Coordinates of C-alpha atoms in Angstrom, one line a residue:
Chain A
X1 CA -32.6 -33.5 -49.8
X2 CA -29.0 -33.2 -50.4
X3 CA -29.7 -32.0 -54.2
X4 CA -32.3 -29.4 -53.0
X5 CA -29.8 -27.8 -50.5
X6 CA -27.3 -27.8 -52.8
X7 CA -29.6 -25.9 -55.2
X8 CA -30.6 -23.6 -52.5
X9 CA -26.8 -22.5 -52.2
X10 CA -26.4 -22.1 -55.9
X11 CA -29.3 -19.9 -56.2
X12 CA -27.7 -17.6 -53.1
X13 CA -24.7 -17.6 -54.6
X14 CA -25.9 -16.5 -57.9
X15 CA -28.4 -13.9 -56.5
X16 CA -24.8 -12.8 -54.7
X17 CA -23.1 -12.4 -57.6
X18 CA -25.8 -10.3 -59.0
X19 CA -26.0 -8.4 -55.9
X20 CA -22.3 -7.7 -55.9
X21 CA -22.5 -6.2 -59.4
X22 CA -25.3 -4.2 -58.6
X23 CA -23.4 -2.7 -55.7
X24 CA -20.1 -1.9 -57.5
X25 CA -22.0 -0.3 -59.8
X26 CA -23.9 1.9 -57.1
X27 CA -20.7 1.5 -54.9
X28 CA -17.8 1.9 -57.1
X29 CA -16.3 0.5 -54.4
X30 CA -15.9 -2.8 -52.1
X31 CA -14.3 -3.7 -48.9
X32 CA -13.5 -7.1 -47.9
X33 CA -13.6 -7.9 -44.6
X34 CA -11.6 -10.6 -43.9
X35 CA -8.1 -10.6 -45.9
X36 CA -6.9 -14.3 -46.6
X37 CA -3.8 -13.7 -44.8
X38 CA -5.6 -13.4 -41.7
X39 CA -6.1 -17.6 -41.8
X40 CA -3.2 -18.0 -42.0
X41 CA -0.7 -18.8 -38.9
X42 CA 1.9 -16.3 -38.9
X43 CA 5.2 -16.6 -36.2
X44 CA 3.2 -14.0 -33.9
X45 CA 0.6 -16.4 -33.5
X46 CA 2.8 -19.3 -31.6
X47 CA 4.4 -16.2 -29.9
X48 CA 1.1 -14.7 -28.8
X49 CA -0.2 -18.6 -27.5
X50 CA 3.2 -19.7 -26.3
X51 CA 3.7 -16.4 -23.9
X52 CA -0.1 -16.5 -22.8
X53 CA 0.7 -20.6 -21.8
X54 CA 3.9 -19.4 -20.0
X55 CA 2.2 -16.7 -18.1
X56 CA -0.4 -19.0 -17.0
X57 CA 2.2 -21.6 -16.2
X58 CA 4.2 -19.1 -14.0
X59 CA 1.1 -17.6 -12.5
X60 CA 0.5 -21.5 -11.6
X61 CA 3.8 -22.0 -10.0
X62 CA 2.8 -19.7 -6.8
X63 CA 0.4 -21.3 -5.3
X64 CA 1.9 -24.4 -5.9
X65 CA 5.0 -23.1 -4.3
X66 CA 3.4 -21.7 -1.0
X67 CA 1.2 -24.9 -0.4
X68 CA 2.4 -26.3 3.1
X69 CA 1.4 -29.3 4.8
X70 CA -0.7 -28.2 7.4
X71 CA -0.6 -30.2 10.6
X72 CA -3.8 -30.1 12.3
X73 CA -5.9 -29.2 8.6
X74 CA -9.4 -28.3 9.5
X75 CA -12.2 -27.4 6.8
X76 CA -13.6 -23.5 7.1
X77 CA -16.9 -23.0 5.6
X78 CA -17.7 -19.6 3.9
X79 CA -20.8 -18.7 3.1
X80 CA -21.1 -15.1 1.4
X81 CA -17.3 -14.5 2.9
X82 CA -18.3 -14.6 6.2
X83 CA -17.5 -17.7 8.5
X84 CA -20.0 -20.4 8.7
X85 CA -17.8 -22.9 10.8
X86 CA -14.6 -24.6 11.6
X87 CA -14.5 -28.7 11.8
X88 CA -11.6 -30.3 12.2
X89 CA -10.3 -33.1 9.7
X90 CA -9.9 -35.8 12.0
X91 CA -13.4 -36.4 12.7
X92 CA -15.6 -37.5 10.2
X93 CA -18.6 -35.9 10.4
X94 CA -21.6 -34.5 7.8
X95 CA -22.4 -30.9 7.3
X96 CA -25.8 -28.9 6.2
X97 CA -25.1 -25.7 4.9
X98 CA -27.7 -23.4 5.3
X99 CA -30.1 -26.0 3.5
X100 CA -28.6 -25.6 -0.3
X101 CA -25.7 -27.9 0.4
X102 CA -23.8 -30.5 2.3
X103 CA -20.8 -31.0 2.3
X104 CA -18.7 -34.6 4.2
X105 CA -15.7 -35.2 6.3
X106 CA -14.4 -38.4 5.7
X107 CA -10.9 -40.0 6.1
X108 CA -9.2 -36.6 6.7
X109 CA -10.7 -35.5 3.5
X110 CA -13.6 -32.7 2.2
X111 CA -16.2 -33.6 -0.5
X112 CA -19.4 -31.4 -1.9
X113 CA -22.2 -34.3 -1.1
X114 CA -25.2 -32.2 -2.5
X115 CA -25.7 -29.6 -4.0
X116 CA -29.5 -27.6 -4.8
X117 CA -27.5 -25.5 -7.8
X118 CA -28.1 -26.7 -11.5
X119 CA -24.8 -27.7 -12.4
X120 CA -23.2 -29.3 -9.3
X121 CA -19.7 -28.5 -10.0
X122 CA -18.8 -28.3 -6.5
X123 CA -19.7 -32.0 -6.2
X124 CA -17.2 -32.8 -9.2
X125 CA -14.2 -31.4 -7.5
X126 CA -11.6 -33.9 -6.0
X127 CA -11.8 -34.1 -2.2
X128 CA -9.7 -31.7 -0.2
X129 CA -7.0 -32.8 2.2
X130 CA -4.5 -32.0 4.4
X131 CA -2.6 -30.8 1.5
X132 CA -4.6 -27.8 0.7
X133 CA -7.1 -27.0 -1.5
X134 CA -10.4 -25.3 -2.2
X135 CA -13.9 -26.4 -3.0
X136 CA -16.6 -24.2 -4.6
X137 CA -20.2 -23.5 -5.1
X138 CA -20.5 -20.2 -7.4
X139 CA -24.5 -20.1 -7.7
X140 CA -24.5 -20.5 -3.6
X141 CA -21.7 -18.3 -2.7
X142 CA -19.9 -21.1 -0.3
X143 CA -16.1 -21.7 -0.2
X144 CA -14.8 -24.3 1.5
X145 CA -11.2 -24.5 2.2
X146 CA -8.9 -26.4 4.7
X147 CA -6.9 -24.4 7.2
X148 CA -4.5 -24.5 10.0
X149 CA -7.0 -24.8 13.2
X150 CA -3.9 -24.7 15.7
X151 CA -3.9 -21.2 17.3
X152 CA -0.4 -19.1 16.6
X153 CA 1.5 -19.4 19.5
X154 CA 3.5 -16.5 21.1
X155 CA 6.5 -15.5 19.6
X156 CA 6.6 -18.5 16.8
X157 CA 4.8 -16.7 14.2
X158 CA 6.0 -13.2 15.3
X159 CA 5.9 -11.0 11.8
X160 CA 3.8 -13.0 9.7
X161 CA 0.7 -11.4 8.7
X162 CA -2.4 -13.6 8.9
Chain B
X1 CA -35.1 -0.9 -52.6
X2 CA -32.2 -2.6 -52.8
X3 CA -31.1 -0.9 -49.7
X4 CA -33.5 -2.3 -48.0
X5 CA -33.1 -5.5 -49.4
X6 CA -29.7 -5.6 -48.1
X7 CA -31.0 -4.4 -45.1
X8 CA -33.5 -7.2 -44.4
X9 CA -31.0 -9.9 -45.1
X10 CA -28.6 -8.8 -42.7
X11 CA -31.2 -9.3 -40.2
X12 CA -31.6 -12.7 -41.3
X13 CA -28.0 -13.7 -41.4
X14 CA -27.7 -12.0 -37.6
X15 CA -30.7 -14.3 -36.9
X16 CA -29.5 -17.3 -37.7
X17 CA -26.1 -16.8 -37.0
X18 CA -27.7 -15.7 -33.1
X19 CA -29.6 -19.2 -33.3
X20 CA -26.5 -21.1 -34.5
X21 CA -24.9 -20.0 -31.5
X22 CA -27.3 -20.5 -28.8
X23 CA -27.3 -24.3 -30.4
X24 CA -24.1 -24.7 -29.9
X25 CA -24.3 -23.4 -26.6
X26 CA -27.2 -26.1 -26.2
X27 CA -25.9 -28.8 -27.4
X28 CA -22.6 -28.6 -25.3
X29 CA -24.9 -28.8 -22.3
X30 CA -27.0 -31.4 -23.1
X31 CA -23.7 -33.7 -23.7
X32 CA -21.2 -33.3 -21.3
X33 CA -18.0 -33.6 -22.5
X34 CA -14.9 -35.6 -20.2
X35 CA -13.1 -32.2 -19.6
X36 CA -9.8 -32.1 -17.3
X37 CA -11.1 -29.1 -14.8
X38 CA -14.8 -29.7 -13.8
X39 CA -17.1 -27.3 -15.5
X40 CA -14.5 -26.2 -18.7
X41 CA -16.3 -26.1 -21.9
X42 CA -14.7 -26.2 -25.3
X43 CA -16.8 -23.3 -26.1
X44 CA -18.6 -24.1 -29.7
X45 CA -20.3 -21.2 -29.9
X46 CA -16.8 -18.9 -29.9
X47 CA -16.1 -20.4 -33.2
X48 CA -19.7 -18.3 -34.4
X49 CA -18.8 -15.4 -32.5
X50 CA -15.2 -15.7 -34.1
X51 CA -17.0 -15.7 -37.6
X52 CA -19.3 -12.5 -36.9
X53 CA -16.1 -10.4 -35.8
X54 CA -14.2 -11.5 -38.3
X55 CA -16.9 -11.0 -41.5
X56 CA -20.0 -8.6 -40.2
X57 CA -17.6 -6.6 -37.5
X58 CA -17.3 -5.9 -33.7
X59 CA -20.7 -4.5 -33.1
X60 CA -22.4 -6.9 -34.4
X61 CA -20.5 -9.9 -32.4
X62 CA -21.0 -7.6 -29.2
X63 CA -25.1 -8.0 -29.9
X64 CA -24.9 -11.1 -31.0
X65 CA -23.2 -12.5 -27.9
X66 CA -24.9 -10.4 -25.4
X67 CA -28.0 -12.2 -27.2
X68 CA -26.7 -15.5 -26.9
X69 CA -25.8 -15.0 -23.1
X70 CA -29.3 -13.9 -22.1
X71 CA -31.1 -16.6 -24.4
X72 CA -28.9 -19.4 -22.7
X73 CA -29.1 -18.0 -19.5
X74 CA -33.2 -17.4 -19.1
X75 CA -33.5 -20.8 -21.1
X76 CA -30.7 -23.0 -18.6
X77 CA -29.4 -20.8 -16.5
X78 CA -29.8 -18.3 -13.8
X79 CA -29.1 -14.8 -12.8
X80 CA -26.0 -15.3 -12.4
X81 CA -25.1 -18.0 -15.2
X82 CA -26.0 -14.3 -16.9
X83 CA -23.4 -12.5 -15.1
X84 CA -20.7 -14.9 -15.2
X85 CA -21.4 -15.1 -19.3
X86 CA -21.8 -11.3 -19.9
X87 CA -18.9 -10.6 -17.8
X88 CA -17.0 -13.3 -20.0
X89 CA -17.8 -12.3 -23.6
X90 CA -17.4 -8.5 -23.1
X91 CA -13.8 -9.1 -21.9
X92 CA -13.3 -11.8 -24.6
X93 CA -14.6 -9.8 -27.8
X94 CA -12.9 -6.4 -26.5
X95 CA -9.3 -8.2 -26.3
X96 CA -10.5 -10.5 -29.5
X97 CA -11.1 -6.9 -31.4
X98 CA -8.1 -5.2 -30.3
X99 CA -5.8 -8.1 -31.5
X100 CA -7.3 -8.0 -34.5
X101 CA -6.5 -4.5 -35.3
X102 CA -3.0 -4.7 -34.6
X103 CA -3.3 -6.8 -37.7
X104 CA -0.1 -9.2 -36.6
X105 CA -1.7 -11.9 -35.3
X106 CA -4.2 -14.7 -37.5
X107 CA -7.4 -16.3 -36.1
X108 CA -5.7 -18.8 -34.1
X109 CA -4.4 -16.6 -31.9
X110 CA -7.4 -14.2 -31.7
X111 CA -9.3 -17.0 -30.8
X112 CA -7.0 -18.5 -28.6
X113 CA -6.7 -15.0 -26.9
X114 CA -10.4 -14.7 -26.6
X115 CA -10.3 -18.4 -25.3
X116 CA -8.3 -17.1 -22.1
X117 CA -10.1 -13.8 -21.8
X118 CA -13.6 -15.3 -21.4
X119 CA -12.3 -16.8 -18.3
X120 CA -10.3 -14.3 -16.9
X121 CA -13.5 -12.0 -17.2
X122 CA -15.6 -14.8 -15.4
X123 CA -13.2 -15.2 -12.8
X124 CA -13.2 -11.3 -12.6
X125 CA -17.1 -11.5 -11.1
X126 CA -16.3 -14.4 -9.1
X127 CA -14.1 -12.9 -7.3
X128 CA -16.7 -9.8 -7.0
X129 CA -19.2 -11.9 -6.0
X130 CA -18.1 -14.7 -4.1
X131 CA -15.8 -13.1 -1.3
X132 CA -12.6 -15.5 -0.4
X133 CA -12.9 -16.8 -4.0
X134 CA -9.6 -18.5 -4.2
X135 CA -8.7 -16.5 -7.4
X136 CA -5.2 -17.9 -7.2
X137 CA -5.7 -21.6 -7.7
X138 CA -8.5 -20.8 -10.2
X139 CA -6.7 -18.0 -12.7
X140 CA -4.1 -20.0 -13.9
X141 CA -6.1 -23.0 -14.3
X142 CA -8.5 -21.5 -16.3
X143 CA -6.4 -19.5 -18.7
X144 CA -4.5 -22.9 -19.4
X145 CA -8.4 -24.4 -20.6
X146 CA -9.4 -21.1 -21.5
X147 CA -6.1 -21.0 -23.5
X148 CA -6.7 -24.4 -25.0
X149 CA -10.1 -24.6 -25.7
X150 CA -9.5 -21.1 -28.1
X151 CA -6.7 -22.7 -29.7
X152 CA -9.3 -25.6 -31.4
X153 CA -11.4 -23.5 -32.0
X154 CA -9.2 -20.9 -33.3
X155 CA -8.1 -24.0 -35.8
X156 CA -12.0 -24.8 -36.8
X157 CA -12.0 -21.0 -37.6
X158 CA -9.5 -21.2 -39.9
X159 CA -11.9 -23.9 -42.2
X160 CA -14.4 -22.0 -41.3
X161 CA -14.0 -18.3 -42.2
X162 CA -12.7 -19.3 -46.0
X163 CA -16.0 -21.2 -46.1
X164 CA -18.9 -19.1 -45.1
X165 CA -17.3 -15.8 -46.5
X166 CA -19.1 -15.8 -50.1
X167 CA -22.4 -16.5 -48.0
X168 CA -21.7 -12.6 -46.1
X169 CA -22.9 -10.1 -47.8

């Protein structure tokens, strides 16, 4: 098996070598495609990786930064971006959404139960708490998030954009 | 004759190079991996598309990962597995080709670029698609995988490209 494979490549490479000849001749002239520097790892290389980590790293820092505690968290459901519902946290409860998925409130905490999508990535995803957090299902175009349900009061929240 | 020869093979090679990467595609999701962010990939088939930029050329990685999107997608996937992938590669090969021809950086960095690209061009329709997409807990997340995942290959690439070059015409 191992023999006849091995045979196989010889052949190609021979009827490659004959080939190449046959084209310089025609050709005159031949242009390698890949230049053996360009395997090997050159300073602009750990550069190019180490500033694309940082970026993402930085980019990661935000909303890390602005994630509040929330004190009365309660999940928002968003199908297609437009609201499908508000439940608080506090009571545990199940959800259908729109017969494609459900999703549970249990313990203060969001999961993805089910799922009608193929690759039920949604239901991978950690719970979501009071702490923030998002869950999504791409194929079904539903975001759920947990959000302040206390209303602004007067005055508290004056110049802050919601 | 012999142009034609030539011809005929290239077809071949784009062939089984096409199949090569739709197998690698396949086989990564028949057997899930353990990955640290729910749904990342390491992304076999980059280290094929990696190969075909780097020894056949731009336009032919371009067709050959268009192909490999639509295969994947009408074989496992759905519409929008389609949009999501097309949306990905474009983005990933454009950035992959123009860091190549600034001729500074190897194919560990190419590939490591192309790594972060592909998911930055997915998250790109997600956002366009899925309105409230919480773009800013899922960028940086998956450049870091996207990031991480071209960097291995990137390395594979490197025993790669040495090897299969006397097999390119």
């Amino acid at each position: 098996m191992h023999t006849d494979v091995r045979q196989g490549i010889r052949k190609l490479k021979t009827f490659r070598q004959k080939e190449k000849k046959e084209k310089k001749k025609l050709s005159g002239k031949t242009s390698p495609k890949v230049i053996s520097s360009e395997t090997q790892i050159r300073p602009a290389d750990l550069i190019l990786i180490g500033a694309l980590a940082l970026l993402s790293l930085l980019l990661l820092t935000l909303p890390v930064l602005s994630r509040t505690k929330l004190r009365s968290p309660a999940l928002l459901i968003r199908v297609d971006g437009k609201e499908y519902g508000t439940y608080p946290l506090s009571l545990d409860r199940t959800i259908e959404i729109n017969d494609t998925n459900v999703c549970e409130i249990k313990d203060g905490k969001a999961k993805m139960t089910s799922a009608n999508c193929p690759d039920k990535i949604c239901m991978q995803e950690n719970a979501i708490g009071e702490s923030g957090g998002t869950i999504v299902c791409l194929p079904n175009r539903i975001v759920l998030s947990v959000v302040n349900s206390e209303e602004p009061e007067g005055g508290e929240l004056d110049g802050v954009a919601r | 004759m012999v142009s034609q020869d030539r011809i005929s093979r290239k077809i071949a090679e784009m062939g089984l190079l096409l199949a090569l990467a739709v197998l690698f595609g396949y086989v990564e999701a028949i057997i899930p991996v353990p990955m640290p962010v729910p749904g990342m990939k390491l992304g076999l088939a980059n280290i094929v598309i990696v190969t075909v930029l780097y020894l056949a050329g731009w336009k032919q990685a371009i067709i050959i990962s268009a192909l490999r999107v639509l295969i994947i997608g009408f074989l496992f996937g759905n519409l929008f597995s389609i949009t999501y992938g097309l949306a990905g590669t474009a983005l990933s090969i454009l950035g992959m080709t123009l860091a190549r021809k600034t001729g500074r950086f190897s194919v560990l960095s190419v590939s490591a670029l192309g790594g972060l690209l592909h998911n930055c061009g997915q998250i790109l329709v997600a956002v366009l698609v899925v309105i409230g997409f919480p773009w800013q807990w899922y960028l940086p997340l998956l450049m870091l995988a996207g990031l991480s995942a071209g960097t291995v290959t990137g390395i594979l690439n490197r025993l790669v490209l040495p090897r299969v070059k006397p097999l390119f015409s």
